[in-house]
Short mmCIF file of C-alpha atoms in Angstrom, two decimals:
data_model
loop_
_atom_site.label_atom_id
_atom_site.label_comp_id
_atom_site.label_asym_id
_atom_site.label_seq_id
_atom_site.Cartn_x
_atom_site.Cartn_y
_atom_site.Cartn_z
CA MET A 1 -0.05 0.00 -0.05
CA ARG A 2 1.38 3.41 -0.90
CA ARG A 3 1.81 6.11 1.73
CA ARG A 4 2.25 9.77 1.15
CA ILE A 5 3.80 11.78 4.04
CA LEU A 6 4.68 15.53 3.76
CA LEU A 7 6.95 16.87 6.34
CA THR A 8 6.67 20.73 7.02
CA GLY A 9 7.79 23.21 9.58
CA PRO A 10 9.73 26.37 9.83
CA PRO A 11 13.25 26.57 8.40
CA GLY A 12 15.85 24.84 10.51
CA CYS A 13 13.27 22.58 12.34
CA GLY A 14 15.05 19.36 11.19
CA LYS A 15 13.15 18.27 7.95
CA THR A 16 16.10 17.50 5.99
CA THR A 17 17.86 15.61 8.84
CA ILE A 18 14.75 13.47 9.31
CA VAL A 19 14.69 12.63 5.50
CA ARG A 20 18.32 11.64 5.74
CA LYS A 21 17.81 9.36 8.78
CA VAL A 22 14.74 7.79 7.13
CA ALA A 23 16.89 7.02 3.99
CA ASP A 24 19.50 5.39 6.36
CA LEU A 25 16.86 3.33 8.12
CA LEU A 26 15.37 2.12 4.87
CA ARG A 27 18.80 0.64 4.08
CA GLY A 28 18.74 1.09 0.34
CA GLY A 29 15.06 0.75 -0.11
CA ALA A 30 14.74 4.49 -1.08
CA SER A 31 15.58 6.77 -3.90
CA GLY A 32 15.38 10.48 -4.19
CA PHE A 33 17.44 13.60 -3.12
CA TYR A 34 17.89 16.14 -0.34
CA THR A 35 19.25 19.62 -0.15
CA GLU A 36 21.98 21.20 2.05
CA GLU A 37 22.91 24.64 2.76
CA VAL A 38 26.34 26.01 1.49
CA ARG A 39 28.16 28.40 3.92
CA ASP A 40 31.17 30.55 3.35
CA GLU A 41 34.23 30.65 5.85
CA LYS A 42 32.33 33.25 7.96
CA GLY A 43 29.23 30.81 8.28
CA GLN A 44 27.06 32.95 6.14
CA ARG A 45 24.71 30.92 3.84
CA ILE A 46 25.64 31.46 0.18
CA GLY A 47 23.73 28.72 -1.56
CA PHE A 48 22.20 25.27 -1.63
CA GLN A 49 23.37 22.04 -3.11
CA VAL A 50 21.23 19.07 -4.19
CA ILE A 51 22.46 15.46 -3.29
CA SER A 52 20.91 12.38 -4.73
CA LEU A 53 20.73 9.38 -2.21
CA ASP A 54 23.28 7.52 -4.58
CA GLY A 55 25.80 10.28 -3.74
CA LYS A 56 25.58 12.54 -6.82
CA ARG A 57 26.02 16.29 -6.01
CA GLY A 58 25.26 19.59 -7.75
CA GLU A 59 24.43 23.18 -7.19
CA LEU A 60 20.74 24.15 -6.50
CA ALA A 61 21.25 27.87 -6.05
CA ARG A 62 23.71 30.48 -4.95
CA LYS A 63 23.88 34.00 -4.25
CA ALA A 64 25.10 35.53 -7.56
CA PRO A 65 24.18 38.16 -10.14
CA GLY A 66 23.16 37.03 -13.57
CA PRO A 67 20.20 35.91 -15.73
CA GLY A 68 18.05 33.07 -14.93
CA PRO A 69 15.46 31.85 -12.44
CA ARG A 70 15.71 33.61 -8.98
CA VAL A 71 14.25 32.99 -5.58
CA GLY A 72 15.00 35.97 -3.30
CA SER A 73 18.73 36.72 -3.62
CA TYR A 74 19.56 33.17 -4.97
CA LEU A 75 20.15 32.24 -8.71
CA VAL A 76 18.72 28.74 -9.29
CA ASN A 77 21.03 26.40 -11.18
CA LEU A 78 18.43 24.51 -13.20
CA GLN A 79 20.96 22.54 -15.25
CA ASP A 80 22.66 21.03 -12.16
CA PHE A 81 19.35 20.52 -10.21
CA GLU A 82 17.77 18.74 -13.07
CA ARG A 83 20.95 16.65 -13.71
CA ILE A 84 20.88 15.32 -10.06
CA ALA A 85 17.20 15.49 -8.88
CA LEU A 86 15.25 14.14 -11.95
CA PRO A 87 16.85 10.80 -12.39
CA SER A 88 16.60 10.28 -8.65
CA ILE A 89 12.87 10.80 -8.35
CA GLU A 90 11.82 8.22 -11.03
CA PRO A 91 9.29 5.90 -9.23
CA LYS A 92 10.86 2.56 -8.87
CA ALA A 93 9.05 -0.63 -7.55
CA LYS A 94 9.26 -1.48 -3.92
CA ARG A 95 11.31 1.77 -3.20
CA VAL A 96 10.27 4.74 -1.19
CA LEU A 97 10.64 7.97 -2.88
CA LEU A 98 12.28 10.84 -0.74
CA ILE A 99 11.93 14.44 -1.98
CA ASP A 100 13.73 17.16 -0.04
CA GLU A 101 12.16 19.38 -0.91
CA ILE A 102 9.24 20.49 -3.01
CA GLY A 103 9.97 24.20 -2.57
CA LYS A 104 10.15 27.48 -4.61
CA MET A 105 13.66 26.77 -5.92
CA GLU A 106 13.01 23.34 -7.09
CA CYS A 107 9.67 24.32 -8.68
CA CYS A 108 11.56 26.71 -11.01
CA SER A 109 12.04 23.49 -13.05
CA GLU A 110 8.91 22.69 -15.04
CA GLU A 111 10.28 19.13 -15.47
CA PHE A 112 10.62 18.69 -11.69
CA VAL A 113 7.03 19.82 -11.25
CA ARG A 114 5.86 17.34 -14.05
CA ARG A 115 7.82 14.49 -12.47
CA VAL A 116 6.53 15.21 -8.89
CA GLU A 117 2.96 15.09 -10.33
CA GLU A 118 3.74 11.71 -11.96
CA ALA A 119 5.25 10.34 -8.89
CA PHE A 120 2.07 11.28 -6.77
CA GLN A 121 0.01 9.32 -9.48
CA ALA A 122 2.21 6.20 -9.31
CA GLU A 123 1.94 3.28 -6.96
CA THR A 124 4.86 4.37 -4.69
CA SER A 125 5.25 5.59 -1.23
CA ILE A 126 6.50 9.18 -0.83
CA LEU A 127 8.10 11.18 1.97
CA ALA A 128 8.54 14.84 0.82
CA THR A 129 9.19 18.10 2.63
CA ILE A 130 7.22 21.15 1.82
CA PRO A 131 7.48 24.81 3.23
CA LEU A 132 5.17 25.56 6.17
CA ARG A 133 3.39 28.39 4.27
CA GLY A 134 3.23 29.69 0.83
CA GLY A 135 5.22 28.45 -2.12
CA GLY A 136 2.76 28.97 -4.99
CA ALA A 137 -0.09 27.09 -6.62
CA PHE A 138 1.74 23.82 -7.21
CA ILE A 139 3.09 23.50 -3.68
CA ASP A 140 -0.45 24.38 -2.29
CA SER A 141 -1.93 21.56 -4.45
CA ILE A 142 0.54 19.10 -2.95
CA ARG A 143 -0.27 20.49 0.58
CA ARG A 144 -3.95 19.96 -0.12
CA ARG A 145 -3.71 16.42 -1.34
CA PRO A 146 -6.37 14.05 0.26
CA ASP A 147 -3.98 11.05 -0.07
CA ALA A 148 -1.15 12.64 2.02
CA GLU A 149 -0.58 12.93 5.67
CA THR A 150 1.00 16.23 6.70
CA VAL A 151 3.31 16.05 9.73
CA LEU A 152 4.45 19.30 11.55
CA VAL A 153 8.12 18.90 12.64
CA THR A 154 8.72 20.26 16.06
CA ARG A 155 11.47 20.15 18.57
CA GLU A 156 9.28 17.58 20.62
CA ASN A 157 8.72 15.09 17.80
CA ARG A 158 11.76 15.40 15.57
CA ASP A 159 13.91 12.84 17.26
CA ALA A 160 11.09 10.08 17.19
CA LEU A 161 10.03 10.84 13.61
CA PRO A 162 12.71 9.00 11.61
CA GLU A 163 11.96 5.57 13.08
CA GLN A 164 8.26 6.20 13.03
CA LEU A 165 8.19 7.28 9.35
CA ALA A 166 10.58 4.53 8.24
CA ALA A 167 8.14 1.95 9.81
CA LYS A 168 5.14 3.44 8.14
CA LEU A 169 6.93 3.77 4.70
CA SER A 170 8.67 0.38 4.63
CA PRO A 171 7.18 -1.94 2.16
CA ARG A 172 5.29 -4.65 3.87
CA PRO A 173 5.52 -8.23 2.67
CA ALA A 174 2.38 -9.56 0.98
CA THR A 175 0.43 -11.98 3.26
#
């Protein structure tokens, strides 16, 4: 049975950490990607990278001038993002799909939006992160999905969530 779980919460609450821990607990039974902040030597955030669960890395966005899609002060690197993220979110039999995250930067890619829509139509379990508020029409449509359970990540529940979610998402043997 497929399960759809959306993690949400304010920035820095631990959504990405939970996704990474769930991936570890599923021991190779997951595919997808997560994002990480990139900081300079002074500790200032200067960008984000995208990392597939099979270890491929690329730039998602960076503070830089120039043409292209922008989210706030960040220039989104669609070429790198799509090269890493798109192959990682192809639904695969008996694998849980982990998407960190369905956010404004990622949704600059029309192909990413299309693939996420397809993943939600497929017979696959999904753990995804979404912003707590806003994000646009596509993110709102994901947030309103009747087949998805939304979990608010808090300081109180974040340590227990990885094991709980891995247990919910693990494929159960047929009886």
